[in-house]
């Protein structure tokens, strides 16, 4: 277990290092001249000597590899550099913007999970074919709707016409409701699509037939047996879904005028404030890596059939699963299989 | 834009299912199409007959969008830039289908003419994404070994960064404008495309007829070009359709944020962005252009699913 944990941690650090390298290459090493980008519209007014001075001040006259090594050293010390525009440390800017973003992403995750699983379960549980078709038609619409448009529609309905909720800002608690809904829609729709698909496969498993034959009711079959197995493949997407929510804040916070990380990103891109953009991308990669790590570590707790790689008990577990009754054996193979398969297809809901 | 929208079911289902078809099936199919017994026209006709009604509606909508992009004057003859100040901010009516904006310009005309810019960027993004993704995916899948490992680790990292943030980083470096936005969106989608193509190439490479071609003494490059690639292209068409939806969504989001088209040039995302200032009084300025974007993405996703399902059934 410790060895596995160590290996996964090392992997996570590796991904973060590579993410830093990727953003460094994109932002600092692309053919464009960072100094001209940073100076913005003033660049044409500045003389070459002034540009050189600026370059020196920012340490951009050093060789690229030295900037890169220095940058990594800074990041390791928790220093993400300073904003070009305001001169404030990027880490402070991120920390200041985090609470507002956390508010809507946390609420957004709850809404997405509740809504997504709700729709998926209702669609398979219902006896009405019409209702099932209507429910299954919802998720594709949800993923197709542009986030900025949906946010504006919410403002029109709930703020301007019904006057229930505030349209803009992040001062009050109620102001977080509409942005969270806007943020949750695509993620919730993706969850609904994943779950309804995996529920349909699970319900065709032989062990579900066995449960029906035992005389279990509809609800018991769905909630006590099928859902637990069906939820597992969807769980591997948690990292992608959380990442999607985080990047969704760029649009949502712009629409609702909230001063969170998304708005910070949008203004930084507009001002071409490279250190802030780099800090945000690194932060997003960190969130993705941590969430994926946590899900991977929790996975064996949720599905006892899957043992963490490197443990000798894998074969024993499989034998035990077989001994417990053949019912769970095939789905065990499927769960393990789909786990890796989903990863290799690189789906991004 | 929140989650870069792909229909997960369409991609998640891609591998595995084709195991059902045998090498002989594929060989026969390839033979038949080579002899010309069913040409491309026959294929399209066969596809149309097999598609469900909503998928055909989706295809018709996309065709309309295409016409609007190539020949906008056919659908909306008016001037997209000249407004009649007297008729400003009027709601939808028979004269102005989508109403008019703050300068009295006909919104329907602007949406129709804005199609070209949005679609041009989307097509450019798909081209860039497919080309770079295909090179990576085919390299990884066909060469295998350490090349595969390297490419997969690189895509791991790129997939750890949400694609919208990746495009934003690219835009920061490349600068603003519709072409740069398209390049950024295309490059940001490359990693995901590479994964799908790699899976497909690996599947084809390990099939019996490819083994036979190798054993027969063909040059690896010849095997790749004559046997592996033609048989891996099926999912690419479905993938390209799917990417159309994703790209339109990403591009309109980025122009909504102000990195793409510069007003007064109409573009779908920036039309919604301009309409935002008149949200309280003139709902049509945001609602109707946004509806067109949503319908286009929905249609592309629906058609992608249908093409994917049909491709899997016939192969």
XYZ file of C-alpha atoms in Angstrom:
664
model
C 0.000 0.000 0.000
C 2.715 2.473 0.960
C 4.655 1.569 -2.161
C 1.587 2.089 -4.292
C 0.846 5.404 -2.626
C 4.424 6.520 -3.164
C 4.305 5.574 -6.825
C 1.012 7.389 -7.383
C 2.301 10.480 -5.584
C 5.388 10.438 -7.757
C 3.199 10.140 -10.844
C 1.100 13.092 -9.679
C 4.206 15.229 -9.185
C 5.380 14.134 -12.628
C 2.145 15.300 -14.255
C 2.392 18.637 -12.468
C 5.985 19.102 -13.574
C 5.000 18.286 -17.147
C 2.042 20.664 -16.951
C 4.392 23.421 -15.821
C 6.742 22.595 -18.685
C 3.889 22.629 -21.188
C 2.622 26.045 -20.057
C 6.173 27.372 -19.921
C 6.747 26.270 -23.506
C 3.420 27.720 -24.664
C 3.673 31.040 -22.851
C 7.365 31.880 -22.822
C 8.990 29.920 -25.600
C 6.543 30.334 -28.500
C 7.922 32.458 -31.346
C 6.181 35.603 -30.078
C 8.131 38.120 -28.009
C 6.872 38.006 -24.402
C 8.114 41.507 -23.730
C 6.079 42.965 -26.569
C 3.060 40.996 -25.374
C 3.599 42.241 -21.832
C 4.086 45.839 -22.877
C 0.853 45.578 -24.880
C -0.129 48.575 -26.964
C 2.727 50.610 -25.492
C 5.245 48.366 -27.221
C 5.336 50.490 -30.358
C 6.109 53.640 -28.362
C 9.013 52.088 -26.507
C 12.511 52.297 -27.889
C 14.653 49.203 -28.266
C 16.713 50.275 -25.269
C 13.579 50.562 -23.143
C 12.408 47.148 -24.288
C 15.802 45.722 -23.391
C 15.621 47.329 -19.966
C 12.185 45.813 -19.432
C 13.504 42.478 -20.621
C 16.345 42.709 -18.134
C 14.047 43.739 -15.302
C 11.846 40.708 -15.879
C 14.822 38.412 -16.268
C 13.860 37.622 -19.842
C 17.324 38.349 -21.219
C 18.643 35.205 -19.572
C 18.851 31.949 -21.521
C 15.540 30.113 -21.746
C 16.696 27.085 -19.794
C 17.804 29.270 -16.899
C 14.389 30.965 -16.779
C 12.811 27.515 -16.808
C 14.944 26.119 -13.980
C 14.457 29.293 -11.944
C 10.703 29.116 -12.530
C 10.539 25.554 -11.244
C 12.549 26.514 -8.177
C 10.092 29.346 -7.484
C 7.065 27.110 -7.908
C 8.565 24.596 -5.468
C 8.802 27.400 -2.925
C 5.138 28.258 -3.560
C 5.986 31.377 -5.565
C 4.055 31.638 -8.815
C 5.638 34.920 -9.868
C 4.109 38.371 -9.975
C 1.315 39.821 -12.064
C 2.652 42.057 -14.826
C -0.294 44.423 -14.517
C -0.571 44.944 -10.766
C 2.781 43.609 -9.570
C 1.039 41.561 -6.882
C 2.102 37.927 -6.306
C 0.034 35.524 -8.410
C -0.385 33.176 -5.443
C -2.033 35.981 -3.443
C -4.341 36.842 -6.324
C -5.389 33.197 -6.622
C -5.929 32.892 -2.872
C -8.050 36.047 -2.825
C -10.204 34.812 -5.711
C -10.576 31.249 -4.427
C -13.447 31.630 -1.906
C -15.840 33.099 -4.464
C -15.024 30.319 -6.937
C -15.194 27.634 -4.263
C -18.716 28.769 -3.373
C -20.144 28.204 -6.839
C -18.054 25.145 -7.768
C -18.973 23.338 -4.533
C -22.663 24.078 -4.997
C -22.246 23.296 -8.696
C -20.833 19.824 -7.997
C -23.687 19.032 -5.618
C -26.275 20.177 -8.163
C -24.554 18.329 -11.023
C -24.334 15.045 -9.124
C -27.890 15.259 -7.790
C -29.371 16.349 -11.100
C -27.298 13.992 -13.224
C -27.947 10.870 -11.156
C -31.564 11.917 -10.670
C -32.235 12.074 -14.391
C -30.318 8.857 -15.118
C -32.080 6.853 -12.405
C -35.514 8.245 -13.195
C -35.034 7.363 -16.863
C -34.248 3.707 -16.156
C -36.623 3.369 -13.225
C -39.758 4.660 -14.875
C -42.203 2.275 -16.526
C -43.398 4.969 -18.905
C -41.546 4.786 -22.187
C -42.507 8.343 -23.078
C -41.102 9.700 -19.833
C -37.924 7.648 -20.266
C -37.419 9.027 -23.775
C -37.996 12.585 -22.629
C -35.572 12.163 -19.727
C -32.915 10.576 -21.929
C -33.239 13.434 -24.422
C -32.303 15.966 -21.728
C -28.565 15.240 -21.258
C -27.610 15.704 -24.948
C -29.366 19.085 -24.845
C -27.550 19.927 -21.620
C -24.112 19.336 -23.102
C -24.966 21.288 -26.271
C -26.120 24.489 -24.565
C -23.428 27.208 -24.460
C -22.643 28.048 -20.830
C -22.660 31.813 -21.369
C -26.048 31.702 -23.049
C -27.631 29.554 -20.352
C -26.311 31.927 -17.695
C -27.855 34.913 -19.481
C -31.176 33.056 -19.818
C -31.164 32.340 -16.072
C -30.602 36.042 -15.361
C -33.470 36.978 -17.661
C -35.920 34.555 -16.081
C -35.056 34.531 -12.414
C -33.683 38.029 -11.917
C -35.426 40.290 -14.396
C -38.822 38.651 -14.825
C -39.479 36.754 -11.598
C -37.164 38.916 -9.462
C -36.353 35.957 -7.223
C -32.587 36.095 -7.194
C -29.886 38.726 -7.675
C -28.356 38.772 -11.157
C -24.819 39.889 -10.450
C -22.104 40.051 -7.836
C -20.843 37.768 -5.104
C -21.729 39.654 -1.931
C -24.723 37.627 -0.804
C -25.246 33.896 -0.494
C -28.258 33.958 -2.830
C -26.109 35.435 -5.601
C -24.287 32.095 -5.803
C -27.388 30.114 -6.770
C -27.787 31.103 -10.416
C -24.071 30.826 -11.283
C -23.978 27.375 -9.666
C -26.903 26.214 -11.783
C -25.249 27.568 -14.925
C -22.009 25.855 -13.964
C -23.688 22.554 -13.097
C -25.626 22.089 -16.346
C -22.937 20.619 -18.643
C -21.341 18.562 -15.863
C -24.692 17.265 -14.688
C -25.621 16.372 -18.262
C -22.333 14.524 -18.688
C -22.918 12.598 -15.453
C -26.435 11.716 -16.587
C -25.116 10.417 -19.916
C -22.378 8.327 -18.316
C -24.607 6.928 -15.620
C -27.613 6.088 -17.770
C -25.349 4.263 -20.183
C -23.621 2.277 -17.472
C -26.948 1.610 -15.693
C -28.327 0.135 -18.908
C -25.320 -2.199 -19.214
C -25.465 -3.177 -15.563
C -29.150 -4.023 -15.748
C -28.372 -6.576 -18.458
C -25.916 -8.415 -16.199
C -26.837 -11.957 -15.162
C -26.598 -11.072 -11.494
C -29.421 -8.581 -11.923
C -31.548 -11.399 -13.348
C -30.720 -13.356 -10.215
C -31.890 -10.460 -8.056
C -35.152 -10.185 -10.027
C -35.651 -13.944 -9.732
C -35.184 -13.684 -5.997
C -38.325 -11.571 -6.016
C -36.764 -8.170 -5.307
C -38.802 -5.103 -6.205
C -37.964 -2.472 -8.787
C -36.481 -0.040 -6.305
C -34.450 -2.704 -4.559
C -32.966 -3.915 -7.836
C -32.048 -0.398 -8.892
C -30.848 1.165 -5.676
C -29.435 -1.746 -3.701
C -27.823 -3.644 -6.563
C -27.516 -1.990 -9.957
C -26.692 1.600 -8.977
C -23.683 0.693 -6.849
C -22.044 -1.166 -9.698
C -23.103 1.298 -12.362
C -21.751 4.295 -10.478
C -18.187 2.986 -10.480
C -17.259 3.644 -14.135
C -18.738 7.135 -13.875
C -16.550 7.761 -10.846
C -13.379 7.676 -12.946
C -14.549 10.877 -14.619
C -14.603 12.876 -11.398
C -11.300 14.564 -12.238
C -12.497 15.546 -15.706
C -15.812 16.811 -14.357
C -14.208 18.901 -11.623
C -11.743 20.264 -14.186
C -14.668 21.129 -16.448
C -16.389 22.982 -13.612
C -13.232 24.937 -12.867
C -12.750 26.012 -16.478
C -16.482 26.706 -16.700
C -16.021 29.451 -14.128
C -14.161 31.555 -16.708
C -17.399 32.068 -18.615
C -19.817 31.842 -15.676
C -18.013 34.382 -13.525
C -17.797 36.741 -16.478
C -21.539 36.453 -17.095
C -22.442 36.936 -13.422
C -19.694 39.512 -12.668
C -18.166 37.522 -9.817
C -14.567 38.183 -8.830
C -13.319 34.610 -8.658
C -10.565 32.641 -10.351
C -12.475 32.446 -13.634
C -12.849 36.221 -13.872
C -9.196 36.584 -12.875
C -8.279 34.305 -15.768
C -10.461 36.120 -18.279
C -9.030 39.540 -17.401
C -5.491 38.128 -17.343
C -5.902 36.751 -20.866
C -7.338 40.069 -22.046
C -4.366 41.931 -20.531
C -2.021 39.115 -21.647
C -0.755 38.900 -18.083
C 1.294 35.739 -18.628
C 2.224 34.892 -14.998
C -1.431 34.874 -13.919
C -2.474 32.649 -16.843
C 0.370 30.275 -16.033
C -0.600 30.219 -12.364
C -4.231 29.427 -13.162
C -3.337 26.591 -15.558
C -0.979 25.136 -12.967
C -3.692 25.438 -10.320
C -6.180 23.628 -12.571
C -3.683 20.831 -13.200
C -3.082 20.569 -9.448
C -6.813 20.249 -8.788
C -7.142 17.593 -11.504
C -4.177 15.601 -10.178
C -5.334 15.738 -6.552
C -8.927 14.789 -7.396
C -7.776 11.897 -9.597
C -5.428 10.688 -6.881
C -8.148 10.769 -4.234
C -10.602 8.930 -6.515
C -8.001 6.280 -7.337
C -7.235 5.742 -3.662
C -10.917 5.577 -2.730
C -11.779 3.249 -5.596
C -10.788 -0.011 -3.873
C -12.790 1.023 -0.802
C -15.897 1.442 -2.933
C -15.232 -1.646 -5.023
C -13.560 -4.316 -2.893
C -13.016 -6.489 -5.975
C -10.413 -4.092 -7.280
C -7.137 -4.208 -5.426
C -4.531 -1.581 -5.873
C -1.851 -2.584 -8.323
C 1.218 -4.076 -6.718
C -0.728 -6.042 -4.170
C -0.387 -9.761 -4.295
C -3.939 -10.300 -3.167
C -5.311 -9.577 -6.641
C -5.627 -13.222 -7.635
C -6.912 -14.188 -4.230
C -9.567 -11.516 -4.447
C -10.645 -12.772 -7.815
C -10.831 -16.317 -6.454
C -12.826 -15.064 -3.497
C -15.203 -13.187 -5.773
C -15.706 -16.361 -7.732
C -16.321 -18.354 -4.556
C -18.845 -15.866 -3.250
C -21.036 -16.743 -6.171
C -20.523 -16.228 -9.844
C -22.926 -13.290 -9.752
C -20.314 -10.601 -9.224
C -17.437 -12.125 -11.127
C -18.271 -10.951 -14.639
C -19.050 -7.414 -13.581
C -15.796 -7.346 -11.693
C -13.936 -7.988 -14.904
C -16.055 -5.410 -16.664
C -15.548 -2.784 -14.008
C -11.805 -3.254 -14.093
C -11.870 -3.300 -17.860
C -13.992 -0.216 -18.320
C -11.826 1.564 -15.790
C -8.803 1.252 -18.029
C -10.735 1.529 -21.252
C -12.324 4.825 -20.309
C -8.929 6.157 -19.478
C -7.459 5.200 -22.800
C -10.208 6.797 -24.837
C -9.534 10.131 -23.196
C -13.148 11.192 -23.047
C -13.788 14.716 -21.943
C -17.414 15.232 -21.128
C -17.994 27.689 -21.669
C -18.065 25.012 -19.112
C -17.018 21.441 -19.744
C -15.739 21.244 -23.315
C -18.692 19.416 -24.541
C -18.288 16.042 -26.051
C -20.951 13.487 -25.974
C -19.218 11.003 -23.676
C -21.366 8.081 -24.735
C -20.254 8.477 -28.328
C -16.584 8.206 -27.484
C -16.698 5.843 -24.565
C -18.405 3.305 -26.758
C -15.900 3.566 -29.580
C -13.499 0.739 -28.715
C -14.576 -2.804 -28.196
C -17.665 -2.952 -30.323
C -15.880 -3.464 -33.604
C -14.358 -6.683 -32.345
C -17.553 -8.284 -33.524
C -16.730 -7.779 -37.204
C -14.236 -10.175 -38.637
C -11.332 -9.432 -40.866
C -13.154 -11.133 -43.707
C -16.083 -8.720 -43.366
C -13.826 -5.729 -43.539
C -11.894 -7.168 -46.397
C -15.045 -7.839 -48.357
C -16.318 -4.378 -47.614
C -13.090 -2.755 -48.700
C -13.046 -4.890 -51.829
C -16.624 -3.945 -52.659
C -16.014 -0.238 -52.301
C -12.838 -0.508 -54.356
C -14.621 -2.171 -57.220
C -17.194 0.580 -57.061
C -20.267 -1.507 -56.316
C -21.122 1.046 -53.682
C -19.478 4.359 -54.347
C -19.546 7.357 -52.057
C -22.988 8.324 -53.379
C -24.331 4.874 -52.623
C -22.895 5.087 -49.155
C -24.540 8.416 -48.450
C -27.854 7.064 -49.775
C -27.540 3.996 -47.611
C -26.710 6.146 -44.613
C -29.701 8.407 -45.176
C -32.047 5.439 -45.363
C -30.688 4.006 -42.133
C -30.683 7.243 -40.114
C -33.478 7.983 -37.655
C -35.667 11.028 -38.265
C -34.068 13.289 -35.667
C -30.621 12.577 -37.098
C -31.858 13.567 -40.553
C -33.302 16.775 -39.113
C -29.896 17.406 -37.558
C -28.251 16.886 -40.956
C -30.710 19.291 -42.600
C -30.002 21.958 -39.972
C -26.255 21.581 -40.462
C -26.761 21.841 -44.224
C -28.641 25.124 -43.679
C -25.790 26.359 -41.492
C -23.362 25.418 -44.246
C -25.375 27.333 -46.851
C -25.511 30.336 -44.507
C -21.737 30.192 -44.198
C -20.999 29.876 -47.917
C -23.809 31.921 -49.453
C -25.293 34.090 -46.689
C -27.089 36.371 -49.137
C -29.290 33.465 -50.259
C -30.846 33.209 -46.801
C -30.637 36.838 -45.670
C -30.371 39.386 -48.476
C -30.137 42.492 -46.283
C -27.044 44.437 -45.256
C -25.365 43.039 -42.160
C -23.703 46.305 -41.168
C -26.157 49.057 -42.129
C -28.920 49.786 -39.635
C -32.033 51.904 -39.658
C -31.787 53.984 -36.456
C -35.542 54.581 -36.436
C -36.132 50.841 -36.076
C -33.681 50.174 -33.285
C -34.326 47.567 -30.539
C -37.510 46.188 -32.030
C -38.713 42.748 -31.012
C -39.025 39.857 -33.466
C -41.629 40.456 -36.159
C -42.403 39.399 -39.710
C -40.169 42.178 -41.049
C -37.336 41.410 -38.641
C -37.428 37.697 -37.779
C -34.964 38.022 -34.904
C -35.728 41.691 -34.132
C -33.253 44.555 -34.442
C -30.268 45.656 -32.370
C -29.329 48.951 -30.738
C -28.365 50.453 -34.116
C -31.459 49.189 -35.915
C -29.610 46.407 -37.723
C -31.549 43.277 -38.565
C -30.397 40.574 -36.133
C -31.373 37.660 -38.371
C -29.151 39.002 -41.152
C -26.294 39.431 -38.695
C -26.670 35.910 -37.331
C -26.760 34.448 -40.854
C -23.712 36.449 -41.916
C -21.964 35.635 -38.644
C -22.158 31.941 -39.503
C -19.255 32.211 -41.910
C -16.767 33.405 -39.320
C -17.850 30.902 -36.677
C -17.917 27.971 -39.063
C -14.635 28.934 -40.720
C -12.944 28.959 -37.316
C -14.602 25.672 -36.373
C -13.489 23.944 -39.572
C -9.967 25.306 -39.157
C -9.909 24.096 -35.548
C -11.108 20.622 -36.543
C -8.504 20.446 -39.304
C -5.696 21.400 -36.958
C -6.956 19.124 -34.193
C -7.423 16.150 -36.514
C -4.103 16.606 -38.274
C -1.996 16.951 -35.134
C -4.049 14.371 -33.256
C -3.786 11.914 -36.151
C -0.016 12.231 -36.398
C 0.366 11.608 -32.657
C -2.231 8.854 -32.515
C -0.983 6.942 -35.550
C 2.620 7.231 -34.392
C 1.708 5.917 -30.952
C -0.567 3.191 -32.182
C 1.447 1.948 -35.117
C 5.052 2.329 -34.006
C 4.263 1.298 -30.448
C 6.898 0.662 -27.796
C 8.619 3.758 -26.393
C 7.024 6.089 -28.951
C 3.647 4.960 -27.683
C 4.721 5.552 -24.091
C 6.020 9.039 -24.794
C 2.959 10.126 -26.771
C 0.593 8.723 -24.157
C 2.378 10.496 -21.304
C 2.250 13.779 -23.251
C -1.474 13.395 -23.848
C -1.916 12.498 -20.155
C -0.527 15.878 -19.243
C -2.517 17.775 -21.856
C -5.707 16.051 -20.720
C -4.975 17.060 -17.119
C -5.444 20.688 -18.169
C -9.081 21.566 -18.995
C -9.155 22.296 -22.735
C -10.659 25.776 -22.319
C -7.748 26.790 -20.082
C -5.326 25.261 -22.558
C -6.847 27.325 -25.374
C -6.726 30.422 -23.166
C -3.007 29.872 -22.545
C -2.447 29.462 -26.283
C -4.440 32.623 -27.021
C -2.378 34.552 -24.478
C 0.755 33.509 -26.357
C -0.578 33.780 -29.916
C -2.680 36.924 -29.533
C -6.339 37.589 -30.293
C -8.355 37.183 -33.470
C -10.538 34.507 -35.036
C -7.659 32.601 -36.637
C -5.664 32.424 -33.414
C -8.765 31.327 -31.526
C -9.264 28.547 -34.079
C -5.638 27.426 -33.796
C -5.873 27.418 -29.997
C -9.102 25.409 -29.962
C -7.697 22.961 -32.510
C -4.451 22.353 -30.636
C -6.301 22.000 -27.340
C -8.419 19.199 -28.827
C -5.471 17.288 -30.310
C -4.708 15.147 -27.246
C -8.200 13.699 -27.026
C -8.281 12.970 -30.761
C -4.862 11.306 -30.564
C -6.200 8.946 -27.889
C -9.183 7.868 -29.971
C -7.094 7.351 -33.108
C -4.438 5.436 -31.233
C -7.042 3.045 -29.844
C -8.408 2.514 -33.339
C -4.994 1.978 -34.956
C -3.956 -0.481 -32.237
C -7.148 -2.429 -32.831
C -6.610 -2.606 -36.596
C -2.884 -3.298 -36.295
C -3.449 -6.407 -34.211
C -6.075 -7.814 -36.589
C -5.363 -10.933 -38.643
C -5.332 -9.325 -42.078
C -2.722 -6.802 -41.018
C -0.631 -9.612 -39.596
C -1.074 -11.398 -42.916
C 0.067 -8.312 -44.800
C 3.157 -8.065 -42.607
C 3.969 -11.755 -42.962
C 3.550 -11.428 -46.737
C 6.618 -9.216 -46.617
C 5.113 -5.791 -47.195
C 7.001 -2.719 -46.112
C 5.679 -1.406 -42.786
C 4.884 1.939 -44.401
C 2.898 0.194 -47.119
C 0.984 -1.810 -44.514
C 0.228 1.426 -42.672
C -0.952 3.314 -45.741
C -2.770 0.504 -47.544
C -4.260 -1.504 -44.706
C -4.182 0.139 -41.310
C -5.137 3.725 -42.165
C -8.057 3.007 -44.545
C -9.577 0.721 -41.949
C -9.101 3.177 -39.100
C -10.860 6.092 -40.777
C -14.429 5.028 -39.917
C -14.496 6.547 -36.439
C -12.640 9.622 -37.696
C -15.718 10.810 -39.584
C -17.877 10.451 -36.495
C -15.147 12.116 -34.451
C -14.879 15.051 -36.860
C -18.637 15.600 -36.640
C -18.448 15.459 -32.872
C -15.559 17.916 -32.879
C -17.675 20.306 -34.957
C -20.057 20.674 -32.015
C -17.218 21.007 -29.526
C -15.388 23.525 -31.692
C -18.455 25.716 -32.301
C -19.101 25.748 -28.558
C -15.481 26.566 -27.681
C -15.110 29.211 -30.382
C -18.346 31.003 -29.563
C -17.395 30.956 -25.870
C -14.009 32.479 -26.613
C -15.491 35.173 -28.827
C -18.112 35.822 -26.153
C -15.192 36.498 -23.809
C -13.871 38.934 -26.411
C -10.850 37.133 -27.865
C -12.260 36.424 -31.308
C -14.116 38.589 -33.791
C -13.981 42.346 -33.374
C -17.316 44.232 -33.625
C -19.005 45.320 -35.847
C -18.156 42.105 -37.734
C -20.903 39.671 -36.775
C -19.928 36.367 -35.153
C -22.189 34.096 -33.103
C -20.433 34.407 -29.749
C -19.735 38.115 -30.010
C -23.366 38.777 -31.037
C -24.502 37.297 -27.713
C -21.799 39.300 -25.957
C -23.016 42.593 -27.487
C -26.620 41.693 -26.736
C -25.709 41.246 -23.086
C -25.711 45.018 -22.560
C -29.401 45.087 -23.505
C -30.373 41.999 -21.516
C -33.123 43.677 -19.529
C -34.968 45.348 -22.384
C -34.198 43.291 -25.476
C -34.209 39.562 -24.708
C -33.962 38.596 -28.399
C -30.453 40.019 -28.767
C -28.989 37.276 -26.568
C -31.611 34.535 -26.686
C -31.921 34.042 -30.448
C -28.238 33.982 -31.499
C -27.558 31.695 -28.522
C -30.384 29.419 -29.620
C -28.774 29.098 -33.049
C -25.458 28.097 -31.426
C -27.172 25.551 -29.155
C -29.135 24.017 -32.049
C -25.992 23.728 -34.175
C -24.017 22.004 -31.423
C -26.965 19.732 -30.661
C -27.320 18.834 -34.343
C -23.612 18.096 -34.724
C -23.604 15.874 -31.626
C -26.735 14.052 -32.748
C -25.394 13.435 -36.238
C -22.059 12.281 -34.829
C -23.829 9.689 -32.702
C -25.874 8.475 -35.658
C -22.853 8.257 -37.979
C -20.908 6.445 -35.284
C -23.698 3.917 -34.676
C -24.237 3.399 -38.389
C -20.531 2.982 -39.034
C -20.288 0.377 -36.325
C -23.316 -1.507 -37.662
C -22.089 -1.754 -41.248
C -18.448 -2.439 -40.530
